[in-house]
Coordinates of C-alpha atoms and ligand atoms in Angstrom, one line a residue:
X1 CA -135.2 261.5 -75.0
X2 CA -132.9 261.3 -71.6
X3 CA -133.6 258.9 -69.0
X4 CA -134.8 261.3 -66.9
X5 CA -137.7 262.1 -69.2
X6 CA -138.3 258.3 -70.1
X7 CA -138.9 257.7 -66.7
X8 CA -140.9 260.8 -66.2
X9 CA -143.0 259.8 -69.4
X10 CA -143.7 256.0 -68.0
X11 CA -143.9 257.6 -64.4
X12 CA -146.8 259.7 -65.7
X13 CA -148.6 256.9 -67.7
X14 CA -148.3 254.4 -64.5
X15 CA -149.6 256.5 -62.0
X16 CA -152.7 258.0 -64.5
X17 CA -153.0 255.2 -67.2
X18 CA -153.2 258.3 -69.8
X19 CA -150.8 259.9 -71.8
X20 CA -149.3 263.6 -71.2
X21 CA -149.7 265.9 -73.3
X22 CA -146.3 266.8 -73.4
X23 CA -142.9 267.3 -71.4
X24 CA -141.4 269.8 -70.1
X25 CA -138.0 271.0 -67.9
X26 CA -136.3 273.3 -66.0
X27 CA -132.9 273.5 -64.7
X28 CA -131.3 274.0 -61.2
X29 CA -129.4 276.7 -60.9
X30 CA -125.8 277.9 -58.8
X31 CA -125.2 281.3 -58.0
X32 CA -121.9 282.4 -59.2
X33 CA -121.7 286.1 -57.2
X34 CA -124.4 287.9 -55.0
X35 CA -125.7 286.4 -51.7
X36 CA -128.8 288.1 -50.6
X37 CA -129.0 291.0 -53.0
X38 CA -132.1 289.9 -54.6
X39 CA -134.8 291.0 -52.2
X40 CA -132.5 293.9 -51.6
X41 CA -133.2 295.0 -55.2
X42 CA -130.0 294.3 -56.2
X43 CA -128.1 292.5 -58.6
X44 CA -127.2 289.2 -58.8
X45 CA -125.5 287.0 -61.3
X46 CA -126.3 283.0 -61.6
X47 CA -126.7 280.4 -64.2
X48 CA -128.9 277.7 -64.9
X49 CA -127.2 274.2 -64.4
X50 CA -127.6 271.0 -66.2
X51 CA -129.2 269.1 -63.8
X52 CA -133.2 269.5 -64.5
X53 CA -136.7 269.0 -63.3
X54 CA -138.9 267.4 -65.9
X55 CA -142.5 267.3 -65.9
X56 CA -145.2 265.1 -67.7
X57 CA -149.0 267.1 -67.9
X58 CA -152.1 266.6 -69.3
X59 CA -155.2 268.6 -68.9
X60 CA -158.5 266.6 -67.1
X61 CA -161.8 267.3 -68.2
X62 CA -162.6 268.0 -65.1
X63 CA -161.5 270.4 -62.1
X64 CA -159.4 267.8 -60.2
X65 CA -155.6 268.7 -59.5
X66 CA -153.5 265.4 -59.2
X67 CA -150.0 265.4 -58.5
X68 CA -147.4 262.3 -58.5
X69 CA -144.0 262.3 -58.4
X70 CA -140.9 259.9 -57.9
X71 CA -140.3 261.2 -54.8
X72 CA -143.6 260.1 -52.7
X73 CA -145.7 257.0 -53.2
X74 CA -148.8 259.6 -52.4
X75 CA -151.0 261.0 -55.4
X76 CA -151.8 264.6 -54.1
X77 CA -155.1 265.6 -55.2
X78 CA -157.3 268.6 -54.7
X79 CA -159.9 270.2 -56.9
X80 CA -159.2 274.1 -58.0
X81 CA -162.2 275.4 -56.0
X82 CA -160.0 274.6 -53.4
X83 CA -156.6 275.9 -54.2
X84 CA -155.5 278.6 -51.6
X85 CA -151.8 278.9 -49.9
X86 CA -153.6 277.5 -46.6
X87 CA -154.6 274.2 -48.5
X88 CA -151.0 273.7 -49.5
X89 CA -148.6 271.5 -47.6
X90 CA -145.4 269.4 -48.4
X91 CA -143.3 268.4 -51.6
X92 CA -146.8 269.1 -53.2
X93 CA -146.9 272.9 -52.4
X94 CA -144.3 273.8 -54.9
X95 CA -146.3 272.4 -58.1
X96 CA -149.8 273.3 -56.9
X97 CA -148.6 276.6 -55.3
X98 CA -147.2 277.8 -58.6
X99 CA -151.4 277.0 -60.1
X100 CA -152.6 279.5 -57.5
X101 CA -150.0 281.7 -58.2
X102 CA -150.4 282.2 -61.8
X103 CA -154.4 282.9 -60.6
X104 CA -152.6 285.5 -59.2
X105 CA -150.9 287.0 -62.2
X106 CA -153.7 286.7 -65.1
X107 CA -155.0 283.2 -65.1
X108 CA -158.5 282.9 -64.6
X109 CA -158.6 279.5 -62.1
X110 CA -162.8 280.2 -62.0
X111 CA -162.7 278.6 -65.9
X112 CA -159.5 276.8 -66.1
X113 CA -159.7 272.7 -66.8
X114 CA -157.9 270.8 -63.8
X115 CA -154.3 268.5 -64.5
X116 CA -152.4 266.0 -63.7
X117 CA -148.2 265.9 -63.4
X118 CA -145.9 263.5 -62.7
X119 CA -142.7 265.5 -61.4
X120 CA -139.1 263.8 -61.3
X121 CA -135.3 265.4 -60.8
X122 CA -131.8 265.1 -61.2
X123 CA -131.1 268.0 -59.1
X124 CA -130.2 267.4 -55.9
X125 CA -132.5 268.4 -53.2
X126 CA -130.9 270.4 -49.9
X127 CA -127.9 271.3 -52.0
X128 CA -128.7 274.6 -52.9
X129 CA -129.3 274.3 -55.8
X130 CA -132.8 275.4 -56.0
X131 CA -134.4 272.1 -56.5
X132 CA -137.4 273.8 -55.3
X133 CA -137.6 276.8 -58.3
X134 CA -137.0 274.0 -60.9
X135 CA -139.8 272.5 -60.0
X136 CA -141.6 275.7 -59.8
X137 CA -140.6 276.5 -63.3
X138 CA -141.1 273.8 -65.0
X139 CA -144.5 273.9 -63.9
X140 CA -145.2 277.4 -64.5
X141 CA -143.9 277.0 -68.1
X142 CA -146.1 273.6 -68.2
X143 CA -149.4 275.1 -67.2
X144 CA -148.2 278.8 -68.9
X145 CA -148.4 276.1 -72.1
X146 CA -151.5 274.4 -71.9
X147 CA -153.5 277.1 -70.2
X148 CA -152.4 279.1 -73.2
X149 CA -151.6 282.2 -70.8
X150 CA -149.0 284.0 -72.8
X151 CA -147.1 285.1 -69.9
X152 CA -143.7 286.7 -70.3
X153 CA -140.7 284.5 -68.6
X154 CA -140.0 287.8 -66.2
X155 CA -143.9 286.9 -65.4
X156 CA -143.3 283.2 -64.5
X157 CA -140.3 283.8 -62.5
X158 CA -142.5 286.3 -60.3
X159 CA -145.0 283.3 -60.1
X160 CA -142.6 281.0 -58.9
X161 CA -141.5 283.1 -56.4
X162 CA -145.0 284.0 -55.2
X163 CA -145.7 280.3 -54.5
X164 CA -142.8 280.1 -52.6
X165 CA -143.3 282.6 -50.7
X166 CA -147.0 281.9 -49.7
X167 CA -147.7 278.5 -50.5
X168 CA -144.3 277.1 -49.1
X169 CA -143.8 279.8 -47.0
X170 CA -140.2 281.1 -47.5
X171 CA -139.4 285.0 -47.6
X172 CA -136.8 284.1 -50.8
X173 CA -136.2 286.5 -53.7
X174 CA -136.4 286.0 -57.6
X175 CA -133.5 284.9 -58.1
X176 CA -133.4 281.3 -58.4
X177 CA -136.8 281.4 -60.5
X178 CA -135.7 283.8 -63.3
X179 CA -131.8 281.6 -63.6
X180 CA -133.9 279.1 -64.1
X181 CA -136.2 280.4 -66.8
X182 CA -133.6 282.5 -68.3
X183 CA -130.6 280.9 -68.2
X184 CA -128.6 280.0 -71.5
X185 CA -126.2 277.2 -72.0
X186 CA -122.0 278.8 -71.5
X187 CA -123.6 282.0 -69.9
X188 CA -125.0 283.5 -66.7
X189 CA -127.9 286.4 -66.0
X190 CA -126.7 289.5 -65.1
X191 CA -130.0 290.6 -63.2
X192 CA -131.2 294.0 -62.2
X193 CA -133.6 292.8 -59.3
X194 CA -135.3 296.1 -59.2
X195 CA -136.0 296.4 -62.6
X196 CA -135.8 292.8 -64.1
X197 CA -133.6 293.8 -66.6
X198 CA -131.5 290.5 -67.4
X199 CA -128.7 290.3 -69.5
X200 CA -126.8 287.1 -71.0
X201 CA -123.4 287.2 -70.8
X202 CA -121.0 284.4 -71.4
X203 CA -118.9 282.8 -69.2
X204 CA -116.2 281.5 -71.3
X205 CA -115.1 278.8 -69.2
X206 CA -114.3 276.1 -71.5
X207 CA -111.9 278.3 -73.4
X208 CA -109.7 278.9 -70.1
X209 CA -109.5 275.3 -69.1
X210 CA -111.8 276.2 -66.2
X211 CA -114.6 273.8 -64.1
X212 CA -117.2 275.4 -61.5
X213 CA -116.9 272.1 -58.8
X214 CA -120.0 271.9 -56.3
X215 CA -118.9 270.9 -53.1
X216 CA -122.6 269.9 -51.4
X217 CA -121.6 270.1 -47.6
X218 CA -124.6 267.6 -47.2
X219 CA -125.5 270.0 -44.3
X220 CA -129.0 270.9 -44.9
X221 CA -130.9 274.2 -44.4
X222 CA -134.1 275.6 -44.9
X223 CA -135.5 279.1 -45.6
X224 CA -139.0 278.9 -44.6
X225 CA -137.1 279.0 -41.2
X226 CA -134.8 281.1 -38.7
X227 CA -131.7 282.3 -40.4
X228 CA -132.6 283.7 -43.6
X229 CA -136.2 285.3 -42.7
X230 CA -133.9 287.5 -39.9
X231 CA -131.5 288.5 -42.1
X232 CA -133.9 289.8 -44.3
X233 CA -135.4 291.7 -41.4
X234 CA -132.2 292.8 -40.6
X235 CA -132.1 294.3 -44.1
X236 CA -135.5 296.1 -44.2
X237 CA -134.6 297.4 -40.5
X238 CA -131.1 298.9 -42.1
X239 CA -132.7 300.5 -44.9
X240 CA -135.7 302.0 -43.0
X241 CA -133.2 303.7 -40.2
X242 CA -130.8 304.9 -43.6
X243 CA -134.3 306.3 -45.1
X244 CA -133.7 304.3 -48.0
X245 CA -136.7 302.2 -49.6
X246 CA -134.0 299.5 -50.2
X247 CA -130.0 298.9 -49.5
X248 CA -130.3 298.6 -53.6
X249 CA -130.3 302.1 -52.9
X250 CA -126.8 302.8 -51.1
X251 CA -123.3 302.3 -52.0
X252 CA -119.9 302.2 -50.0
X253 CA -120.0 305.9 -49.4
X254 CA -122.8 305.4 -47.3
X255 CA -120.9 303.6 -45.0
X256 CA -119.5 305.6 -42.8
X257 CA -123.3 307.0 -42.1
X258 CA -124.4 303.5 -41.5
X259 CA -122.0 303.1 -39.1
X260 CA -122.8 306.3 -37.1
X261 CA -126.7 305.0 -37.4
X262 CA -126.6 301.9 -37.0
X263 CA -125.7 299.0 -34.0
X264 CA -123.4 296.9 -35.1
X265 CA -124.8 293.6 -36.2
X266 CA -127.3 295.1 -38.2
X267 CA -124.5 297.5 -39.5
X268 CA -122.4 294.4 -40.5
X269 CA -125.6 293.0 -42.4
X270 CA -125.9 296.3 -44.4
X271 CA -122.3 296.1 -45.4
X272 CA -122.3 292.9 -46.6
X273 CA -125.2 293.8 -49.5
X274 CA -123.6 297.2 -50.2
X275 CA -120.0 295.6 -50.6
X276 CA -121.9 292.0 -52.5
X277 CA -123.8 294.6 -54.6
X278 CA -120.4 296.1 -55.6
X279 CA -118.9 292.6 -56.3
X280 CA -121.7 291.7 -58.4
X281 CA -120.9 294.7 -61.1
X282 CA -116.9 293.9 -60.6
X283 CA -117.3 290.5 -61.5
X284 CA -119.3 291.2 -64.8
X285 CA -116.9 294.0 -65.6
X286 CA -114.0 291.7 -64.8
X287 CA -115.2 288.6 -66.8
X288 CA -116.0 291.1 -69.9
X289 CA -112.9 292.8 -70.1
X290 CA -110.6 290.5 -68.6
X291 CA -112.1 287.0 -68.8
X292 CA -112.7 284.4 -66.0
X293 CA -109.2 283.8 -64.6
X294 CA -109.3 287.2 -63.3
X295 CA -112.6 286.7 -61.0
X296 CA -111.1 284.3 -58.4
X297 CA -110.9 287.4 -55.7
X298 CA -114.4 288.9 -55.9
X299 CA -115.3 285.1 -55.5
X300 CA -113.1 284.9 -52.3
X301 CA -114.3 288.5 -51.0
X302 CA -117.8 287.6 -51.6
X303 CA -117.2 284.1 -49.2
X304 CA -115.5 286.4 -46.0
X305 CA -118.2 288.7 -46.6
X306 CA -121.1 286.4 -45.8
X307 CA -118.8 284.5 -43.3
X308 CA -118.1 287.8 -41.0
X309 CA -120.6 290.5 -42.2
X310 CA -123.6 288.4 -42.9
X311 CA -123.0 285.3 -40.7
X312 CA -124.4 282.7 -43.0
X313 CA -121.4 280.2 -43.4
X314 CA -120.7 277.0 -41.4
X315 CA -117.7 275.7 -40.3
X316 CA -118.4 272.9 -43.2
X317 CA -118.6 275.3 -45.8
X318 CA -115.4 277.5 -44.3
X319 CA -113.4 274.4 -45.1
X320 CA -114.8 273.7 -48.3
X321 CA -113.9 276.7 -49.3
X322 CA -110.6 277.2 -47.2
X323 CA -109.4 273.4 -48.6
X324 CA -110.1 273.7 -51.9
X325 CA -108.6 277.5 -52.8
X326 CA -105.3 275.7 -50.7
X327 CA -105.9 272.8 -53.8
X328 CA -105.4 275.1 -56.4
X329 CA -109.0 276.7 -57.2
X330 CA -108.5 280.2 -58.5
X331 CA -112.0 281.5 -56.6
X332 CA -114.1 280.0 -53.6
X333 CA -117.4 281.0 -52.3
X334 CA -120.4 279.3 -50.3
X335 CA -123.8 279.8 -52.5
X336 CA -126.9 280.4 -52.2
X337 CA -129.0 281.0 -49.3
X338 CA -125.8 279.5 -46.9
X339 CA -126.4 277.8 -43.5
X340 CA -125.4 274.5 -45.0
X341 CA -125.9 274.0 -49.0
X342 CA -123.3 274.2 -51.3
X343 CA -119.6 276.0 -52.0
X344 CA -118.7 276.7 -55.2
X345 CA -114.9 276.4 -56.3
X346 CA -113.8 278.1 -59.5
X347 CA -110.8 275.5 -60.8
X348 CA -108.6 274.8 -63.3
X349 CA -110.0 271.7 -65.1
X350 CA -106.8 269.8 -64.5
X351 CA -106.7 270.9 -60.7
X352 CA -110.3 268.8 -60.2
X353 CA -109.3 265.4 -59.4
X354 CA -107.0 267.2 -56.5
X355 CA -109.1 270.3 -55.1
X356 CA -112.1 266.8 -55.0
X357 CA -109.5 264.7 -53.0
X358 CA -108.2 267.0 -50.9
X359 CA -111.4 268.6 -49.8
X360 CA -112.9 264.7 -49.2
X361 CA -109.6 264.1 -47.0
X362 CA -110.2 267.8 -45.2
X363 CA -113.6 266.2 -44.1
X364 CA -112.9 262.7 -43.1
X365 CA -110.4 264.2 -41.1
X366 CA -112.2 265.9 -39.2
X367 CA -115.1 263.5 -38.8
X368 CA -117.6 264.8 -41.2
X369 CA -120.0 263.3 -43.1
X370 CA -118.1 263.1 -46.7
X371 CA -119.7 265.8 -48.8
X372 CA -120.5 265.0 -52.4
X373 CA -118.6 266.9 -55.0
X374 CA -119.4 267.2 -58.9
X375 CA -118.8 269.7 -61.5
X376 CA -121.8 271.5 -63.2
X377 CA -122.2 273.5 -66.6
X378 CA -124.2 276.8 -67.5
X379 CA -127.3 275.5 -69.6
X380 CA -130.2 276.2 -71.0
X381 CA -133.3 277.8 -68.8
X382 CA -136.8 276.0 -69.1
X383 CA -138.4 274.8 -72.1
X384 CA -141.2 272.1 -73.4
X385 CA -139.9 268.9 -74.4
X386 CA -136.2 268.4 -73.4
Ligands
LIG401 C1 -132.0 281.5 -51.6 C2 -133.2 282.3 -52.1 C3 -132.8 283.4 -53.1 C4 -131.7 284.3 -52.6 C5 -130.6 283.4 -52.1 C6 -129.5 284.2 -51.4 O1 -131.5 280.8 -52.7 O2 -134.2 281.5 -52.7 O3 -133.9 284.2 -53.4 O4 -132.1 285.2 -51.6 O5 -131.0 282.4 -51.1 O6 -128.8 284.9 -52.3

């Protein structure tokens, strides 16, 4: 057993004096290619990481909802005759938001017996890294266990992403959920977001002597506010006035249309997810027929894109990326949501002791708080146990 789930394990029987049931975990996850496709209906293509959220459970004989973790000395407790979105606030939302959720997708929360969970992490929380849909899963695969729901992974990722969106209150897409319940050690999902079709396909980067290095900015962001709730508008505003039900639905020769239709920022938005769109097919095309090495320019594309179309960058992430593609990585990008968060810098394992040093020296140089850097791996999605 890990650490991680040790602790988890004696977390769980301090804080209830009981034993779980059982353990389970779900992974982080890092988008390699496509930004803000997802609620687009587009595709995207992460991978789960190995850094994980593990959760002890046990069901109560009762109707009482407690939840602990190692984050907050509080024990959150509510009773399921009480479980609604409004109800819901703080670290606490994410587990008990995914219990109403899955009321809303099959579970009958009228008969169901109430739990307790004791949640702890190694991923790293404001990274973005999806802290938040690890938690999510692991719960949903927890209670999709022990409530003996039978629901289908494509199922759970949709209940993730329905707490999130009303019990925590962010607009996000299905991304992050379904990398984290699908994801496969060495490979990453090739996701249809319109359809839910996901595909496995292997990355490969071992064999080419190549490391995906996280450089956390340490600038932190939030979706349940501002940036990311207007672009989305942005979106749905492009594709009404292009008479499209989604952008999901357009491709570069649409373009010059859009820009005889549209004003120009929201023009700019609608470009970036046509043009990311197209990335996200390149890249698997690339990596299939020609293997990793030869993805490094859809990475960089993807990164301008979402610095001048979509506006999402900051000047910290610019110079992640900018510093370490001058260190020798072969592909740069910022990921995920953006506004703070994470780059991602494909490099060439013997490069990562330099690209690290010379993007710490970029930042101290100019004053900024020293962001953390640290390689991660593709790994396996959710499961019981560890
Ligand atoms: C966040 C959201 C995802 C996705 C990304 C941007 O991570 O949770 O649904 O929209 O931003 O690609």
């Amino acid at each position: 057993m890990s650490a991680l789930a040790q602790s988890v394990r004696a977390g769980f029987e301090s804080r209830f004096a009981a034993q779980p049931a059982s353990l389970w975990s779900a992974p982080g996850r890092v988008n390699l290619i496509g930004e803000h496709t997802d609620y687009n209906d587009g595709f995207v293509f992460p991978f789960a990481i190995d850094r994980r959220t593990v959760v002890a459970m046990a069901l109560r004989p009762d109707r009482l909802l407690r939840v602990a973790s190692s984050f907050a000395e509080e024990t959150v407790e509510l009773s399921l005759d009480d479980l609604t979105p409004e109800n819901l606030a703080g670290w606490s939302a994410y587990p008990l938001g995914v219990a109403w959720a899955l009321g809303q997708f099959g579970a009958d929360l009228a008969v169901v017996a109430g739990f307790d969970v004791f949640i702890d992490s190694d991923v790293p929380i404001g990274a973005g890294l999806s802290s938040s849909a690890a938690i999510e899963s692991a719960v949903a695969v927890a209670l999709n266990d022990l409530w003996q729901l039978g629901l289908d992974r494509r199922v759970l990722a949709r209940v993730g992403q329905l707490a999130e969106n009303r019990a925590v209150g962010a607009p996000t897409g299905i991304m992050d959920q379904s990398a984290s319940l699908l994801g496969q050690a060495d490979a990453a999902v090739f996701l249809d977001c319109r359809s839910l079709d996901a595909e496995v396909i292997p990355l490969g980067f071992a064999p080419a002597d190549l490391e995906l290095l996280i450089i956390d900015t340490r600038v932190s962001h939030a979706h349940s506010t501002g940036g990311y709730a207007s672009r989305r508008a942005s979106c749905e505003l492009g594709a009404r006035m292009l008479g499209v039900a989604s952008l999901r639905d357009l491709t570069v020769n649409d373009l010059p249309r859009a820009a005889e239709l549209l004003d120009d920022e929201t023009l700019r938005r609608v470009r970036h997810v046509i043009t990311e769109n197209q990335r996200v097919l390149d890249t698997v095309r690339t990596l299939r027929e020609q293997g990793p090495t030869a993805i490094g320019a859809l990475l960089d594309a993807s990164h301008v894109s979402m610095r001048d179309d979509f506006e999402i960058s900051v000047p910290e992430l610019d110079l992640a990326v900018e510093t370490a593609r001058g260190a020798g990585a072969i592909g740069a990008r910022m990921t995920g949501g953006g506004f703070g968060g994470a780059a991602i810098a494909l490099t060439p394992r013997s490069l990562i002791p330099r690209v690290t040093a010379e993007v710490t020296a970029a930042f101290a140089a100019r004053g900024l708080t020293a962001p953390d850097l640290f390689v991660v791996h593709a790994a396996d999605g959710a499961s019981r146990a560890e």
